[in-house]
PDB file of C-alpha atoms and ligand atoms in Angstrom:
ATOM      1  CA  MET P  66      54.237 201.505  -1.717  1.00 49.00           C
ATOM      2  CA  SER P  67      56.049 201.717  -5.034  1.00 49.00           C
ATOM      3  CA  SER P  68      54.255 200.982  -8.281  1.00 54.00           C
ATOM      4  CA  THR P  69      56.373 197.887  -8.835  1.00 71.00           C
ATOM      5  CA  GLU P  70      55.050 196.173  -5.722  1.00 81.00           C
ATOM      6  CA  ASN P  71      52.378 193.596  -6.288  1.00 89.00           C
ATOM      7  CA  TRP P  72      51.089 192.279  -2.966  1.00 94.00           C
ATOM      8  CA  ILE P  73      48.410 189.638  -3.377  1.00 95.00           C
ATOM      9  CA  ALA P  74      46.156 188.356  -0.596  1.00 96.00           C
ATOM     10  CA  VAL P  75      46.549 184.580  -0.676  1.00 96.00           C
ATOM     11  CA  GLY P  76      44.886 183.283   2.487  1.00 94.00           C
ATOM     12  CA  SER P  77      44.603 183.473   6.223  1.00 95.00           C
ATOM     13  CA  VAL P  78      47.136 182.526   8.863  1.00 95.00           C
ATOM     14  CA  SER P  79      44.416 180.369  10.407  1.00 95.00           C
ATOM     15  CA  ASP P  80      44.163 178.422   7.114  1.00 95.00           C
ATOM     16  CA  ILE P  81      47.680 177.022   7.559  1.00 95.00           C
ATOM     17  CA  SER P  82      47.319 173.492   8.848  1.00 90.00           C
ATOM     18  CA  PRO P  83      48.421 173.223  12.477  1.00 89.00           C
ATOM     19  CA  ASP P  84      49.359 169.609  11.724  1.00 89.00           C
ATOM     20  CA  THR P  85      51.653 170.151   8.738  1.00 91.00           C
ATOM     21  CA  GLY P  86      52.443 173.877   9.104  1.00 95.00           C
ATOM     22  CA  THR P  87      51.880 174.287   5.360  1.00 97.00           C
ATOM     23  CA  LEU P  88      49.247 175.592   2.945  1.00 97.00           C
ATOM     24  CA  ARG P  89      49.312 175.368  -0.865  1.00 97.00           C
ATOM     25  CA  VAL P  90      47.900 178.413  -2.671  1.00 97.00           C
ATOM     26  CA  MET P  91      47.961 179.792  -6.211  1.00 95.00           C
ATOM     27  CA  VAL P  92      49.641 183.150  -6.918  1.00 93.00           C
ATOM     28  CA  GLU P  93      49.212 184.420 -10.472  1.00 89.00           C
ATOM     29  CA  GLY P  94      49.087 180.885 -11.852  1.00 91.00           C
ATOM     30  CA  GLU P  95      52.026 179.620  -9.787  1.00 93.00           C
ATOM     31  CA  ALA P  96      51.636 177.114  -6.955  1.00 96.00           C
ATOM     32  CA  VAL P  97      53.086 178.598  -3.775  1.00 97.00           C
ATOM     33  CA  CYS P  98      53.583 176.907  -0.419  1.00 98.00           C
ATOM     34  CA  LEU P  99      52.983 178.942   2.740  1.00 98.00           C
ATOM     35  CA  TYR P 100      54.669 177.843   5.961  1.00 98.00           C
ATOM     36  CA  LYS P 101      54.144 178.787   9.567  1.00 95.00           C
ATOM     37  CA  LEU P 102      57.548 178.634  11.198  1.00 92.00           C
ATOM     38  CA  ASP P 103      57.485 179.625  14.856  1.00 84.00           C
ATOM     39  CA  ASP P 104      55.168 182.626  14.564  1.00 87.00           C
ATOM     40  CA  THR P 105      56.316 183.815  11.147  1.00 94.00           C
ATOM     41  CA  VAL P 106      54.785 183.043   7.760  1.00 97.00           C
ATOM     42  CA  HIS P 107      57.098 182.212   4.842  1.00 98.00           C
ATOM     43  CA  ALA P 108      56.374 181.424   1.198  1.00 98.00           C
ATOM     44  CA  THR P 109      58.233 179.450  -1.458  1.00 98.00           C
ATOM     45  CA  GLN P 110      57.373 177.880  -4.770  1.00 97.00           C
ATOM     46  CA  ASP P 111      55.410 174.711  -4.060  1.00 98.00           C
ATOM     47  CA  ARG P 112      57.034 172.450  -6.637  1.00 98.00           C
ATOM     48  CA  CYS P 113      60.239 170.670  -5.697  1.00 98.00           C
ATOM     49  CA  THR P 114      63.113 171.468  -8.091  1.00 98.00           C
ATOM     50  CA  HIS P 115      64.066 167.774  -8.232  1.00 97.00           C
ATOM     51  CA  GLY P 116      60.720 166.485  -9.453  1.00 95.00           C
ATOM     52  CA  GLN P 117      57.045 167.256  -9.505  1.00 88.00           C
ATOM     53  CA  ALA P 118      56.288 166.843  -5.813  1.00 97.00           C
ATOM     54  CA  SER P 119      54.274 169.393  -3.837  1.00 98.00           C
ATOM     55  CA  LEU P 120      56.292 170.668  -0.905  1.00 98.00           C
ATOM     56  CA  ALA P 121      53.040 171.467   0.931  1.00 97.00           C
ATOM     57  CA  GLU P 122      52.760 167.690   1.382  1.00 96.00           C
ATOM     58  CA  GLY P 123      56.233 167.514   2.922  1.00 97.00           C
ATOM     59  CA  TYR P 124      57.479 167.772   6.462  1.00 96.00           C
ATOM     60  CA  ILE P 125      58.905 170.748   8.329  1.00 96.00           C
ATOM     61  CA  GLU P 126      61.866 170.156  10.603  1.00 94.00           C
ATOM     62  CA  ASP P 127      64.348 172.680  12.008  1.00 94.00           C
ATOM     63  CA  GLY P 128      63.468 175.350   9.440  1.00 96.00           C
ATOM     64  CA  LEU P 129      63.700 172.930   6.526  1.00 98.00           C
ATOM     65  CA  ILE P 130      60.972 171.504   4.311  1.00 98.00           C
ATOM     66  CA  GLU P 131      61.520 167.865   3.414  1.00 98.00           C
ATOM     67  CA  CYS P 132      60.139 166.837   0.041  1.00 98.00           C
ATOM     68  CA  PRO P 133      57.636 163.970   0.390  1.00 97.00           C
ATOM     69  CA  LEU P 134      58.938 162.158  -2.692  1.00 97.00           C
ATOM     70  CA  HIS P 135      62.695 161.619  -2.236  1.00 97.00           C
ATOM     71  CA  GLN P 136      63.255 163.404   1.093  1.00 97.00           C
ATOM     72  CA  GLY P 137      65.477 166.189  -0.273  1.00 97.00           C
ATOM     73  CA  CYS P 138      65.379 169.298   1.952  1.00 98.00           C
ATOM     74  CA  PHE P 139      65.211 173.049   1.332  1.00 98.00           C
ATOM     75  CA  ASP P 140      65.751 175.937   3.719  1.00 98.00           C
ATOM     76  CA  ILE P 141      62.323 177.556   4.045  1.00 98.00           C
ATOM     77  CA  ARG P 142      63.781 181.024   4.740  1.00 97.00           C
ATOM     78  CA  THR P 143      66.335 181.154   1.910  1.00 97.00           C
ATOM     79  CA  GLY P 144      65.106 178.522  -0.556  1.00 98.00           C
ATOM     80  CA  ALA P 145      68.545 176.893  -0.631  1.00 98.00           C
ATOM     81  CA  ALA P 146      68.721 173.214  -1.514  1.00 98.00           C
ATOM     82  CA  VAL P 147      70.253 171.645   1.602  1.00 97.00           C
ATOM     83  CA  THR P 148      70.275 167.892   1.038  1.00 96.00           C
ATOM     84  CA  ALA P 149      70.440 165.530  -1.943  1.00 95.00           C
ATOM     85  CA  PRO P 150      68.932 164.829  -4.348  1.00 97.00           C
ATOM     86  CA  CYS P 151      67.900 168.513  -4.470  1.00 96.00           C
ATOM     87  CA  LYS P 152      70.465 170.824  -6.074  1.00 97.00           C
ATOM     88  CA  GLU P 153      68.527 173.794  -7.436  1.00 97.00           C
ATOM     89  CA  PRO P 154      67.070 176.282  -4.923  1.00 98.00           C
ATOM     90  CA  ILE P 155      63.374 177.009  -4.722  1.00 98.00           C
ATOM     91  CA  ARG P 156      62.018 180.512  -5.247  1.00 97.00           C
ATOM     92  CA  VAL P 157      61.253 182.457  -2.068  1.00 97.00           C
ATOM     93  CA  TYR P 158      58.502 185.076  -1.981  1.00 96.00           C
ATOM     94  CA  PRO P 159      58.351 188.099   0.331  1.00 96.00           C
ATOM     95  CA  VAL P 160      55.434 187.797   2.765  1.00 97.00           C
ATOM     96  CA  LYS P 161      53.559 190.261   4.948  1.00 96.00           C
ATOM     97  CA  VAL P 162      50.723 189.612   7.360  1.00 96.00           C
ATOM     98  CA  GLU P 163      48.029 192.142   8.227  1.00 96.00           C
ATOM     99  CA  GLY P 164      45.560 190.901  10.801  1.00 95.00           C
ATOM    100  CA  ASP P 165      44.944 187.295   9.753  1.00 94.00           C
ATOM    101  CA  THR P 166      45.515 187.951   6.043  1.00 97.00           C
ATOM    102  CA  ILE P 167      48.677 186.753   4.312  1.00 97.00           C
ATOM    103  CA  TYR P 168      50.024 188.757   1.366  1.00 97.00           C
ATOM    104  CA  VAL P 169      52.680 187.492  -1.042  1.00 96.00           C
ATOM    105  CA  GLU P 170      54.752 189.787  -3.260  1.00 94.00           C
ATOM    106  CA  ALA P 171      54.354 188.290  -6.724  1.00 85.00           C
ATOM    107  CA  ASN P 172      56.993 190.416  -8.479  1.00 75.00           C
ATOM    108  CA  PRO P 173      59.799 190.925  -5.989  1.00 60.00           C
TER     109      PRO P 173
HETATM  110 FE1  FES M1691      61.534 166.352  -4.362  1.00 59.53          FE
HETATM  111 FE2  FES M1691      62.702 164.287  -5.618  1.00 59.53          FE
HETATM  112  S1  FES M1691      60.854 165.311  -6.167  1.00 59.53           S
HETATM  113  S2  FES M1691      63.333 165.282  -3.775  1.00 59.53           S
END
């Protein structure tokens, strides 16, 4: 592990809601949304780039997270804004899982 890596334990895979597939956590003061997509955990910034909505309250469909406020969608794997009104991408965080513990790289 290089000295620039900064893996932070943020929760457990079992904490991710089986209903929504999401979990909102804080990483160094930033709200981050964890997703369980198939059997892989992903992480993005939690705040929609269009407004102030929490993506953890949105809906996952076909690898996209749909914002609960105006239904704009982002690609969970890449952070790309896929549908209007979202234009700016969301930040994506590297994730690793050891046992049941999820780690997010805060300074990728
Ligand atoms: Fe997310 Fe408007 S706040 S689409």
